[in-house]
Short mmCIF file of C-alpha atoms in Angstrom, two decimals:
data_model
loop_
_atom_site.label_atom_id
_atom_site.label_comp_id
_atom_site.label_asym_id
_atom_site.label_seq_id
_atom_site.Cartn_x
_atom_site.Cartn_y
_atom_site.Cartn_z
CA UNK A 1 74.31 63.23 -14.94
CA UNK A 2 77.01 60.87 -16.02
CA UNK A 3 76.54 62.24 -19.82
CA UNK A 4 77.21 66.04 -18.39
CA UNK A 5 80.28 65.28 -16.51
CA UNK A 6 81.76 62.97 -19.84
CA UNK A 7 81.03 66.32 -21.85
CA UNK A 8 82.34 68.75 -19.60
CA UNK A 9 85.69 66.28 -19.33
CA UNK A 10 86.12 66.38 -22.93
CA UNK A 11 85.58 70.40 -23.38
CA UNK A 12 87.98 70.66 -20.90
CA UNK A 13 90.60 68.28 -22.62
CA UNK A 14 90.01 70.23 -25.42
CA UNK A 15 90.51 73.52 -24.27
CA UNK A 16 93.81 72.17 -22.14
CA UNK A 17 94.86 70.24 -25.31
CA UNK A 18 94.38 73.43 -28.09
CA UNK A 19 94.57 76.72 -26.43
CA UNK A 20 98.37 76.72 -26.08
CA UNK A 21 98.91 75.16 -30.20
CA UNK A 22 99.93 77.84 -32.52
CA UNK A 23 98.93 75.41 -36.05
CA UNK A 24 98.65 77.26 -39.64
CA UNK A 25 97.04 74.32 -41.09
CA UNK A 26 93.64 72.91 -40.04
CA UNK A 27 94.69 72.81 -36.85
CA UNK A 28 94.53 76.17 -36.60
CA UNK A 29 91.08 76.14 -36.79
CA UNK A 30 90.76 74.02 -33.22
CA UNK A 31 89.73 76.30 -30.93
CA UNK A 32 87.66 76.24 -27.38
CA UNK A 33 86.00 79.69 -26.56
CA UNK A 34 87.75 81.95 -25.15
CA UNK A 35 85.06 83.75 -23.50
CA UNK A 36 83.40 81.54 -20.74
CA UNK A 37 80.44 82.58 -21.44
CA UNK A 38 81.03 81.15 -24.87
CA UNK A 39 81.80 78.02 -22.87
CA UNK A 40 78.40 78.01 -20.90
CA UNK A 41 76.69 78.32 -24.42
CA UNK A 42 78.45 75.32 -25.95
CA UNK A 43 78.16 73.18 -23.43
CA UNK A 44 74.29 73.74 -22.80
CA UNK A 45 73.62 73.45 -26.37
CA UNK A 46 75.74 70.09 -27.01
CA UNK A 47 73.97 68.49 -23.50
CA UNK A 48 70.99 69.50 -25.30
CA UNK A 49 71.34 68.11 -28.69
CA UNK A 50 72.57 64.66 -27.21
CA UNK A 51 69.52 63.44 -25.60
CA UNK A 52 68.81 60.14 -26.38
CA UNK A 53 72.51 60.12 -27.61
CA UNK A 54 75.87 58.47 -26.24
CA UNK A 55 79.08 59.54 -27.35
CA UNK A 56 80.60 57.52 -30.25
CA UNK A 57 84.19 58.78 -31.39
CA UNK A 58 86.25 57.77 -34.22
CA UNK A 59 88.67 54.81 -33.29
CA UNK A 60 91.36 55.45 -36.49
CA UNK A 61 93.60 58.47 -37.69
CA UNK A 62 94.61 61.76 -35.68
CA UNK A 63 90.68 62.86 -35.09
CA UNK A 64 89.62 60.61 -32.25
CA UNK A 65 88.15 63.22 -30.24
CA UNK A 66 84.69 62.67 -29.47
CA UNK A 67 83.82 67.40 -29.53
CA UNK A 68 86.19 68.42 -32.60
CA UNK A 69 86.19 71.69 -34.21
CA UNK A 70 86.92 73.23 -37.58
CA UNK A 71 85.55 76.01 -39.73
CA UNK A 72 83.24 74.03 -42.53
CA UNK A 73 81.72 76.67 -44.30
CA UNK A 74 84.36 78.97 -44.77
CA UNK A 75 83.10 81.90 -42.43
CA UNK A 76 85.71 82.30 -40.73
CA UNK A 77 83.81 80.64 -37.13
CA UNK A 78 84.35 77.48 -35.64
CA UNK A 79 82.24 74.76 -36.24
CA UNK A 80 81.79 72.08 -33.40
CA UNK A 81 81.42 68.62 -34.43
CA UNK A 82 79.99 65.75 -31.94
CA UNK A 83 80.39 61.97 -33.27
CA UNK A 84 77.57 60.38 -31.53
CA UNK A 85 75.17 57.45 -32.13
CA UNK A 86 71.57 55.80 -31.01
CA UNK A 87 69.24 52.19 -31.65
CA UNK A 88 67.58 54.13 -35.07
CA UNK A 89 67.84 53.09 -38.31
CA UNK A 90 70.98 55.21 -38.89
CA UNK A 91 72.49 55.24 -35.65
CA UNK A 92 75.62 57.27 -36.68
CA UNK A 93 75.07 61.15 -35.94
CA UNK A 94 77.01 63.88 -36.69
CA UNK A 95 76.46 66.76 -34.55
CA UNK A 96 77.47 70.35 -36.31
CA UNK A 97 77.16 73.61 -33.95
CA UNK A 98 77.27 76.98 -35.32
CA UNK A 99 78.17 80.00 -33.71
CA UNK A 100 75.49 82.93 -34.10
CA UNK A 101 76.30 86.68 -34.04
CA UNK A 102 75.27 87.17 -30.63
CA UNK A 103 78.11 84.98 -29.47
CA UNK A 104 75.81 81.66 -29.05
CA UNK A 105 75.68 78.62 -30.59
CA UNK A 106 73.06 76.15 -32.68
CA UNK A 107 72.67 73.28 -34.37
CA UNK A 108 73.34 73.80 -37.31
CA UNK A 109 73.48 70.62 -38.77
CA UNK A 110 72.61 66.40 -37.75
CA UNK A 111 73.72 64.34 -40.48
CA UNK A 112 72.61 60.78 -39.53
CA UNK A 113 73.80 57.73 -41.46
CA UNK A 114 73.86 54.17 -41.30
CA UNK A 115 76.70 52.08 -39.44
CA UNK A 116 77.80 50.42 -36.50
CA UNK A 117 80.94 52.90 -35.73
CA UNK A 118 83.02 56.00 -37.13
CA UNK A 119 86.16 54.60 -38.16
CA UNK A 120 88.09 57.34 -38.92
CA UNK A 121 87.72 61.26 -39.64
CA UNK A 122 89.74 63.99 -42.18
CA UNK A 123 89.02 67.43 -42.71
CA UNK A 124 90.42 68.75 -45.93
CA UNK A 125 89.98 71.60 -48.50
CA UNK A 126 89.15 69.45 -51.47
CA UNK A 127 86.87 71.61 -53.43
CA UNK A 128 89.01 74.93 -53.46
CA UNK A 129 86.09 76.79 -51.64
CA UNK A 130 85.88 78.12 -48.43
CA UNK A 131 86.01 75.95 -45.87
CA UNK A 132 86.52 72.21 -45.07
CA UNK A 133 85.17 68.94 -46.44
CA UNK A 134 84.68 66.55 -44.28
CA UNK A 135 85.54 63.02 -44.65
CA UNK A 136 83.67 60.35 -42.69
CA UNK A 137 85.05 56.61 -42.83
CA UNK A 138 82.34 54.51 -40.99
CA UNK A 139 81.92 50.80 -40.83
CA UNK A 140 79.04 49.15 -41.85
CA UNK A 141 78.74 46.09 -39.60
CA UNK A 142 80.86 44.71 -37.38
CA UNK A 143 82.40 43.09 -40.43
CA UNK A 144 84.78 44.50 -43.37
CA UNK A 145 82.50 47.05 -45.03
CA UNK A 146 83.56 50.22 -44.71
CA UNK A 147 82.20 53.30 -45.98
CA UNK A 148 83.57 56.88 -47.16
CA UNK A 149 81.67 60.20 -47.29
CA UNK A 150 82.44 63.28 -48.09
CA UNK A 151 80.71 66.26 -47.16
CA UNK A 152 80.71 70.02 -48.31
CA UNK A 153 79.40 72.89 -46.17
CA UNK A 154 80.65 75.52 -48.57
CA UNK A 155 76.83 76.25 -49.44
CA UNK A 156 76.28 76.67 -45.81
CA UNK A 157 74.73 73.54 -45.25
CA UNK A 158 76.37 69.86 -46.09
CA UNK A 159 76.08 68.38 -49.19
CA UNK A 160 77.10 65.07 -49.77
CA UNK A 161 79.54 65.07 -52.73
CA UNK A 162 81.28 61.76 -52.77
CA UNK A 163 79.85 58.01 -51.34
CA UNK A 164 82.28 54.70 -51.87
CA UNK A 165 83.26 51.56 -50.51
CA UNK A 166 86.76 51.69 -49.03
CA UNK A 167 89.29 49.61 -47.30
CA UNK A 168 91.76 52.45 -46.35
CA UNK A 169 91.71 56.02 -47.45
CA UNK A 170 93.43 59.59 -46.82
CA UNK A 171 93.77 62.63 -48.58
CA UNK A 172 96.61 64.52 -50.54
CA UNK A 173 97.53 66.91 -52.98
CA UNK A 174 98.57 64.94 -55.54
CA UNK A 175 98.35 67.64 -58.50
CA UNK A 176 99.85 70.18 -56.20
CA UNK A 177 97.08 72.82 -57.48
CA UNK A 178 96.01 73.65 -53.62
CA UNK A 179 93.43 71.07 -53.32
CA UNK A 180 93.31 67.72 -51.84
CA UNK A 181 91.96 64.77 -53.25
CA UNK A 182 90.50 61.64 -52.02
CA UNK A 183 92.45 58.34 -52.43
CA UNK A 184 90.58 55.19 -51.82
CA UNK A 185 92.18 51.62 -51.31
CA UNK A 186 89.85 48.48 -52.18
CA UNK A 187 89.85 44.55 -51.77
CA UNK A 188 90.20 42.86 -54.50
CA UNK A 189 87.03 41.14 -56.62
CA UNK A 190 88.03 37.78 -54.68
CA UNK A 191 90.20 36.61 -51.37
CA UNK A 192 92.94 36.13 -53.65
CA UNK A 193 93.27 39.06 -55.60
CA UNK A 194 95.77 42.09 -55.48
CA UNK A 195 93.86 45.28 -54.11
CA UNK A 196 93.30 48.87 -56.40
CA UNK A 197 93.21 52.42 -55.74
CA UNK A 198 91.29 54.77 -57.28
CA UNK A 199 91.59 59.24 -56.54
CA UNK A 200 88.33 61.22 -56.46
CA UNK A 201 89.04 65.13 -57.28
CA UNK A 202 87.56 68.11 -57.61
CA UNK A 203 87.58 69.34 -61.52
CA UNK A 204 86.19 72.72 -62.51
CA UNK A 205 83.14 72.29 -59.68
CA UNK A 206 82.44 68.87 -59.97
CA UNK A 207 83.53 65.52 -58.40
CA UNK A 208 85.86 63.48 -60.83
CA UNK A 209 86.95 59.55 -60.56
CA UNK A 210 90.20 58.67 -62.27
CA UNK A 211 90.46 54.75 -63.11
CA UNK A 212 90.91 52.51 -61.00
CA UNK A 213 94.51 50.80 -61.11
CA UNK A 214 95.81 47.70 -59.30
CA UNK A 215 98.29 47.20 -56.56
CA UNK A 216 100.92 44.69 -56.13
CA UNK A 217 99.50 42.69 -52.92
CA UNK A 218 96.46 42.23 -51.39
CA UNK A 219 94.94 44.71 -49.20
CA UNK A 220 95.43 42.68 -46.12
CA UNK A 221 98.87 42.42 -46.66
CA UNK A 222 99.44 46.76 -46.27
CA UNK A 223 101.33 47.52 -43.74
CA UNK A 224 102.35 51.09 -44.31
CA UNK A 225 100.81 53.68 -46.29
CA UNK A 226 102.47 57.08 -46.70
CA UNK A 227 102.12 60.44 -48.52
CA UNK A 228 106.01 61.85 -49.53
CA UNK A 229 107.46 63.26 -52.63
CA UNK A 230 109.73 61.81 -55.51
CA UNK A 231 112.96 62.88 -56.37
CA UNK A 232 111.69 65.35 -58.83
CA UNK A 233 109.32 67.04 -55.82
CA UNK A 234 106.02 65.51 -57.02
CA UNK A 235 103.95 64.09 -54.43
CA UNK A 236 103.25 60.65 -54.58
CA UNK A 237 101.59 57.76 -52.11
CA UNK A 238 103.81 55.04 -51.23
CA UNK A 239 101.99 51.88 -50.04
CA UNK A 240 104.08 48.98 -48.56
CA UNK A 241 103.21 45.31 -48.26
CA UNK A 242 104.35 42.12 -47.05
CA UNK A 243 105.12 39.05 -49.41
CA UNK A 244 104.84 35.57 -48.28
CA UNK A 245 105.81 37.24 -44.66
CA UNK A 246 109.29 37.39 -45.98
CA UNK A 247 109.95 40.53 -48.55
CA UNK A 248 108.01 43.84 -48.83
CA UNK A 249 107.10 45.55 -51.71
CA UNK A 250 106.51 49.21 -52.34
CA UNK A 251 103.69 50.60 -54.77
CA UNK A 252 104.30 54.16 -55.81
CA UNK A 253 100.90 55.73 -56.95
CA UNK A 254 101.21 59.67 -58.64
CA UNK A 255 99.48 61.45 -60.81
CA UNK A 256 100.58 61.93 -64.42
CA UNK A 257 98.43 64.85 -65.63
CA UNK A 258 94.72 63.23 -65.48
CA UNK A 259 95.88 59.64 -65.13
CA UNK A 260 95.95 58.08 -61.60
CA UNK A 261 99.42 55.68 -62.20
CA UNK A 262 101.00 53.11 -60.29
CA UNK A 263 105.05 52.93 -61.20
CA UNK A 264 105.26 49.84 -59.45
CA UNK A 265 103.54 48.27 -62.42
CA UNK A 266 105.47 46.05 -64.46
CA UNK A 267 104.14 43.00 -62.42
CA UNK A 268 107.92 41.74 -61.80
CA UNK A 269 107.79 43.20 -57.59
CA UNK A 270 110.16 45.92 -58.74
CA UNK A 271 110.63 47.81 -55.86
CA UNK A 272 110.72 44.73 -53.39
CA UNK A 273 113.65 43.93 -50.67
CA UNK A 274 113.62 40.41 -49.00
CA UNK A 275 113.61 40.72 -45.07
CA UNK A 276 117.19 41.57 -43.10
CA UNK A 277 117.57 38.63 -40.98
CA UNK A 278 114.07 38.37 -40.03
CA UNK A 279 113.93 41.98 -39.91
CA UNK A 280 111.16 44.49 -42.49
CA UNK A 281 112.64 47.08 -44.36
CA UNK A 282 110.15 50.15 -44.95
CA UNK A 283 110.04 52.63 -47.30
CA UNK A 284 111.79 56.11 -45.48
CA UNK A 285 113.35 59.21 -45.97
CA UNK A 286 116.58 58.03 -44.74
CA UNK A 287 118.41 61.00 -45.12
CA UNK A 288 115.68 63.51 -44.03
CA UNK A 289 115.54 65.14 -47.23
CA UNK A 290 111.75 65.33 -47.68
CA UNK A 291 112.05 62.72 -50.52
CA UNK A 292 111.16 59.13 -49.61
CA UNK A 293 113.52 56.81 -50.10
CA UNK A 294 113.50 52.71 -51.03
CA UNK A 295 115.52 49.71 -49.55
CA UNK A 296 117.42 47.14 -51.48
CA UNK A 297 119.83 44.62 -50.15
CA UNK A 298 123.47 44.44 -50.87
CA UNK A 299 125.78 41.96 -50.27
CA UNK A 300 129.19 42.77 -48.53
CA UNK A 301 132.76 41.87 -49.10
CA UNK A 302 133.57 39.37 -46.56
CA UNK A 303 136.98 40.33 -44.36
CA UNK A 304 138.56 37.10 -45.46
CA UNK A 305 138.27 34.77 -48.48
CA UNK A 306 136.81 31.96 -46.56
CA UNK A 307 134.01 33.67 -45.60
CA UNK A 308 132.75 34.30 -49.00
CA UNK A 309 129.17 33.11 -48.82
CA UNK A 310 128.62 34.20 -44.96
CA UNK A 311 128.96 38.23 -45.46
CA UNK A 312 126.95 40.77 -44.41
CA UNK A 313 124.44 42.66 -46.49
CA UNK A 314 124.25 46.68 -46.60
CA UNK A 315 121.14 48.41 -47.29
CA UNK A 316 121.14 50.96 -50.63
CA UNK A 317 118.33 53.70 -50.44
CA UNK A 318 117.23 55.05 -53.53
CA UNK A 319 114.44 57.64 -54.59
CA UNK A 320 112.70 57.37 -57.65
CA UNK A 321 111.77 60.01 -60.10
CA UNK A 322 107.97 60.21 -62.23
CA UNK A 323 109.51 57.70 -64.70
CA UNK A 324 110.48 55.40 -62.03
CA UNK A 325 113.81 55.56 -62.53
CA UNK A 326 116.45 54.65 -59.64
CA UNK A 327 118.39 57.74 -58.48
CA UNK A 328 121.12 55.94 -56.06
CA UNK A 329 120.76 57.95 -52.28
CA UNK A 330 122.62 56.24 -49.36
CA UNK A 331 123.56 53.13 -47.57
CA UNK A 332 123.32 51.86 -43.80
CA UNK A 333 124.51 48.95 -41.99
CA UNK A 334 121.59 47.57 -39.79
CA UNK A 335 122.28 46.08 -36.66
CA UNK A 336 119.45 43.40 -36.21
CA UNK A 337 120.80 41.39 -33.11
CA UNK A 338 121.82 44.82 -31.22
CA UNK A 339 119.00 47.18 -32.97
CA UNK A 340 120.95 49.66 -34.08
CA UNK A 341 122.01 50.96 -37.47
CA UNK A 342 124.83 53.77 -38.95
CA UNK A 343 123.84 56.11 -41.71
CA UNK A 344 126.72 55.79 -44.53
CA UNK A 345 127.26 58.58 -46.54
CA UNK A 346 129.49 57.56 -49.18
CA UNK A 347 129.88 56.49 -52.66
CA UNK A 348 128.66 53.96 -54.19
CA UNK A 349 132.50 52.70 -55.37
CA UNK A 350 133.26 53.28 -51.34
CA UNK A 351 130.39 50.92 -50.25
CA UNK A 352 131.12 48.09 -52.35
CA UNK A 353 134.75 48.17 -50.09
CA UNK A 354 133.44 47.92 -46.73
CA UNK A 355 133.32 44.99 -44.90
CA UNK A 356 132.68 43.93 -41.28
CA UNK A 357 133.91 41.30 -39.15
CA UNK A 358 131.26 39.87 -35.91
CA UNK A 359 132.85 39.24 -32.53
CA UNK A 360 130.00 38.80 -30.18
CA UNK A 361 128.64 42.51 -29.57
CA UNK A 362 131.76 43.58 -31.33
CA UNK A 363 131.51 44.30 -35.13
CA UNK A 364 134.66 46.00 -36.89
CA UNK A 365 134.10 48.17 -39.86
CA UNK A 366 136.99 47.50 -42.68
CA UNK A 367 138.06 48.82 -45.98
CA UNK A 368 139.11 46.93 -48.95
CA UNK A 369 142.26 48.40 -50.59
CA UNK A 370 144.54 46.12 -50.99
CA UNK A 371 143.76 44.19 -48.51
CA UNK A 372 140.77 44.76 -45.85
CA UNK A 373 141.88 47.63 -43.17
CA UNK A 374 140.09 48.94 -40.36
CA UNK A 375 137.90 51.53 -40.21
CA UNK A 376 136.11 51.85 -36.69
CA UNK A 377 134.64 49.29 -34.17
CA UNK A 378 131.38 49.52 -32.42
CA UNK A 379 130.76 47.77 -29.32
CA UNK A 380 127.59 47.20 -27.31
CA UNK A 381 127.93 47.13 -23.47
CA UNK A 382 125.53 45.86 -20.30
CA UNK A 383 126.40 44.88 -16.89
CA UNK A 384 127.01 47.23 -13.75
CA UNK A 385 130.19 48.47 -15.67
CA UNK A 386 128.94 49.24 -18.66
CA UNK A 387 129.84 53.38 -18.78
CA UNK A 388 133.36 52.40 -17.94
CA UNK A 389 133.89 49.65 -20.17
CA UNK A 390 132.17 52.04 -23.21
CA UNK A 391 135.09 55.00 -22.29
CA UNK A 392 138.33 52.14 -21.88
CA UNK A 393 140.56 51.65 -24.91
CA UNK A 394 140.32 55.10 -26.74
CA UNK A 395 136.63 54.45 -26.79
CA UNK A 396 133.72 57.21 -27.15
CA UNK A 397 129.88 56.70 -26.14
CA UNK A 398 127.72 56.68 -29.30
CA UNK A 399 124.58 56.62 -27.57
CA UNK A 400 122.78 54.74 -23.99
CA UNK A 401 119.86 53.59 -22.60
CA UNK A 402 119.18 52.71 -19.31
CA UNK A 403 120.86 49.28 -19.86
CA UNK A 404 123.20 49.37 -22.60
CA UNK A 405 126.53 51.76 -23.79
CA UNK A 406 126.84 52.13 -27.54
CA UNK A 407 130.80 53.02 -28.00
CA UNK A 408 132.95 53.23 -31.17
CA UNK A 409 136.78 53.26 -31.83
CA UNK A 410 138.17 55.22 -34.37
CA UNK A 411 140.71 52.19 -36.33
CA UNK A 412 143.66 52.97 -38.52
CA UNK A 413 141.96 54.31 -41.52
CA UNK A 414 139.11 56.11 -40.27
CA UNK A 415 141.04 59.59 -41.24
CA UNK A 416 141.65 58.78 -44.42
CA UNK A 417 138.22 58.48 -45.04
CA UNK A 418 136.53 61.17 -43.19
CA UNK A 419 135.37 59.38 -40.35
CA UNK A 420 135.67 60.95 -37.03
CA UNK A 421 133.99 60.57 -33.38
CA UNK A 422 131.45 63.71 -34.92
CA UNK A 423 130.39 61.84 -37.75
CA UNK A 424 129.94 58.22 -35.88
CA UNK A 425 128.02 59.96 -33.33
CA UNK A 426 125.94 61.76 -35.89
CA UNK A 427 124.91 58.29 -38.00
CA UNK A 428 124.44 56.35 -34.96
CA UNK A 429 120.27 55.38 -34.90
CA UNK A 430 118.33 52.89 -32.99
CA UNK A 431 115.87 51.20 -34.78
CA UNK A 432 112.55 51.19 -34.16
CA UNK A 433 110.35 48.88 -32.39
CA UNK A 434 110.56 45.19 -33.98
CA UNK A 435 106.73 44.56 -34.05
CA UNK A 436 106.36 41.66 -36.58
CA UNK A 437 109.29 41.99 -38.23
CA UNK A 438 108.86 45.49 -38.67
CA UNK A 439 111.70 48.15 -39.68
#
């Protein structure tokens, strides 16, 4: 009885959850009935199916549902998936329902495989048939081995077309010919070594492996791994790690006609920024341009002479094009102690003339011309009269929370220069959650 009411909880999730999204991608493709008799057919035919089963949903990526739904074969009718599991051999089941003419349903497919848990699930047109693949990560054991599969139902029932060890994996279109492919991340041959990747694509009907090519870091040391483009629009797979906890270090992976590359490969950490006072700078598309964009530290022009040594550091974004080469982007100022940064759209000969002076939650923005001039002051305010305090003085409210008042003054040369109570407003951020150091 318990089973039945877990199952009719999640159809109804579902249903809640999908009937209102209005998706052109695969997300179009997850539907609930709309009939309720549709419904009734489901359900009876899933409570079915899982005797002798318990639910067992993927723990990783955006599929965690434990029902999911897409069309495999290219029929243009949902399939129903159900990740479940039992004390066999190969305990891992995949559950595939078909809907018949007649409006009912069937199983239509029970792929069982070995495993102690799905891991993670992607559904992906990688062949350029109808349909989706699907993409099964499972573990192993309890331990580090993980498993990817990849499944076709193009030939109306699923063919497995690709088996391999993997760390990490996700899919992209990486030759930007319609189809995605399959790119795996690996552990190294020993504890010590520097992880690989290696892309599995589809190539005039079959299944092709590119070489495998090495990454900067170990795999344990990944902490973000995202798909974006380069400055020239080709997609590429940016992979960020940690170094000795204090620097990350970006890998770059594309595809350069058949070969699988990694531009990050001169084995000199190119593409690398040291930590910002105990603070991670990630790879981002700081200026929202659908390009990602790279951090590098640079070191301000103190206010006065005697500070020369104790200055602040700006950080430069640049994208790189499919030769690697640095095409300059942006620069912010990152507020560690406060957690906020500003968005600084200006030359490059304008940012080496900035400076700022510290005065407890009071940092004033200057410009070197002949001498350093002020630009604007930012001020962070708490206490009980915090909104007033943010609005005294010429003052205007950058942005608040429920216990702080960001406020700036405009300064003498903040005209000259463009910068108005619009444009502060506009390149005010808070930055995201500091979890380990992370930017």
């Amino acid at each position: 009885m318990k089973k039945k009411y877990v199952l009719a909880a999640i159809l109804l999730l579902l249903a809640s959850l999908l009937a209102s999204c209005g998706y052109s991608t695969v997300e179009e493709m997850y539907r609930i009935p709309k009939r309720s008799q549709e419904y009734t057919f489901l359900q009876s035919t899933i409570e079915q199916a899982m005797t002798g089963l318990e639910f067992a949903s993927p723990t990783m990526g955006d599929n965690q549902q434990t029902v999911q739904a897409a069309d495999l074969d290219g029929d243009g009718k949902t399939e129903y998936l159900v990740f479940a599991r039992d004390s066999s051999d190969k305990p891992l089941k995949v559950l595939v329902f078909h809907e018949t003419e007649d409006e009912k349903y069937f199983l239509m497919e029970r792929l069982e495989m070995n495993g102690s848990s799905f891991e993670q699930v992607i559904y992906a047109d990688m062949d350029g048939r109808s349909g989706m693949e699907l993409v099964i990560g499972r573990r192993l054991t309890n331990q580090v081995m993980r498993i990817a599969d990849v499944y076709s139902f193009a030939g109306g029932q699923g063919e497995q077309q690709i088996n391999t060890i993997y760390s990490k994996f996700l899919t992209a279109d990486l030759t930007c010919d319609g189809k995605q492919e399959l790119i795996v991340i690996r552990e190294g041959d020993t504890d010590v070594s520097a992880g690989s990747a290696v892309v599995f694509r589809w190539e005039n009907g079959d299944v092709e492996r590119t070489r495998e090519i090495r990454l900067s870091q170990r795999v344990e040391q990944i902490k973000r791994l995202k798909v974006s483009r380069l400055e020239s629009g080709d997609p590429a797979v940016y992979i960020s790690s940690t170094i000795n906890d204090s620097a990350i270090v970006t890998d770059v992976l594309v595809m350069q006609g058949t070969d699988f590359v990694n531009l990050n490969s001169t084995g000199k950490l190119a593409y690398s920024v040291q930590a910002l006072r105990n603070y991670f700078l990630y790879m981002n598309d700081v200026d929202e341009d659908g390009v990602m964009e790279l951090p590098s530290l640079m070191e301000m022009r103190p206010v006065k002479p005697e500070e020369q040594g104790r200055s602040q550091q700006m950080v430069y974004w640049y994208s790189i094009d499919m030769d690697g080469k640095e095409i300059p982007k942006m620069y912010t100022f990152h507020n560690v102690e406060n957690g906020w940064y500003l968005l600084l759209d200006v030359s490059t000969e304008v940012a080496q003339r900035i400076a700022v002076e510290r005065d407890g939650n009071s940092l004033r923005f200057y410009i070197w011309e002949e001498e350093a001039k002020p630009l604007f002051t930012l001020n962070a305010y708490t206490g009980n009269d915090r909104n007033q305090a943010a609005q005294a003085n010429n003052q205007f409210v950058l942005y608040q929370t429920n216990s702080v008042v960001y406020a700036a003054k405009l300064e003498v040369q903040s005209a000259a220069y463009g910068i108005t109570q619009e444009s502060l407003t506009g390149a005010f951020r808070l930055m995201g959650m500091d979890l380990k150091k992370e930017g």
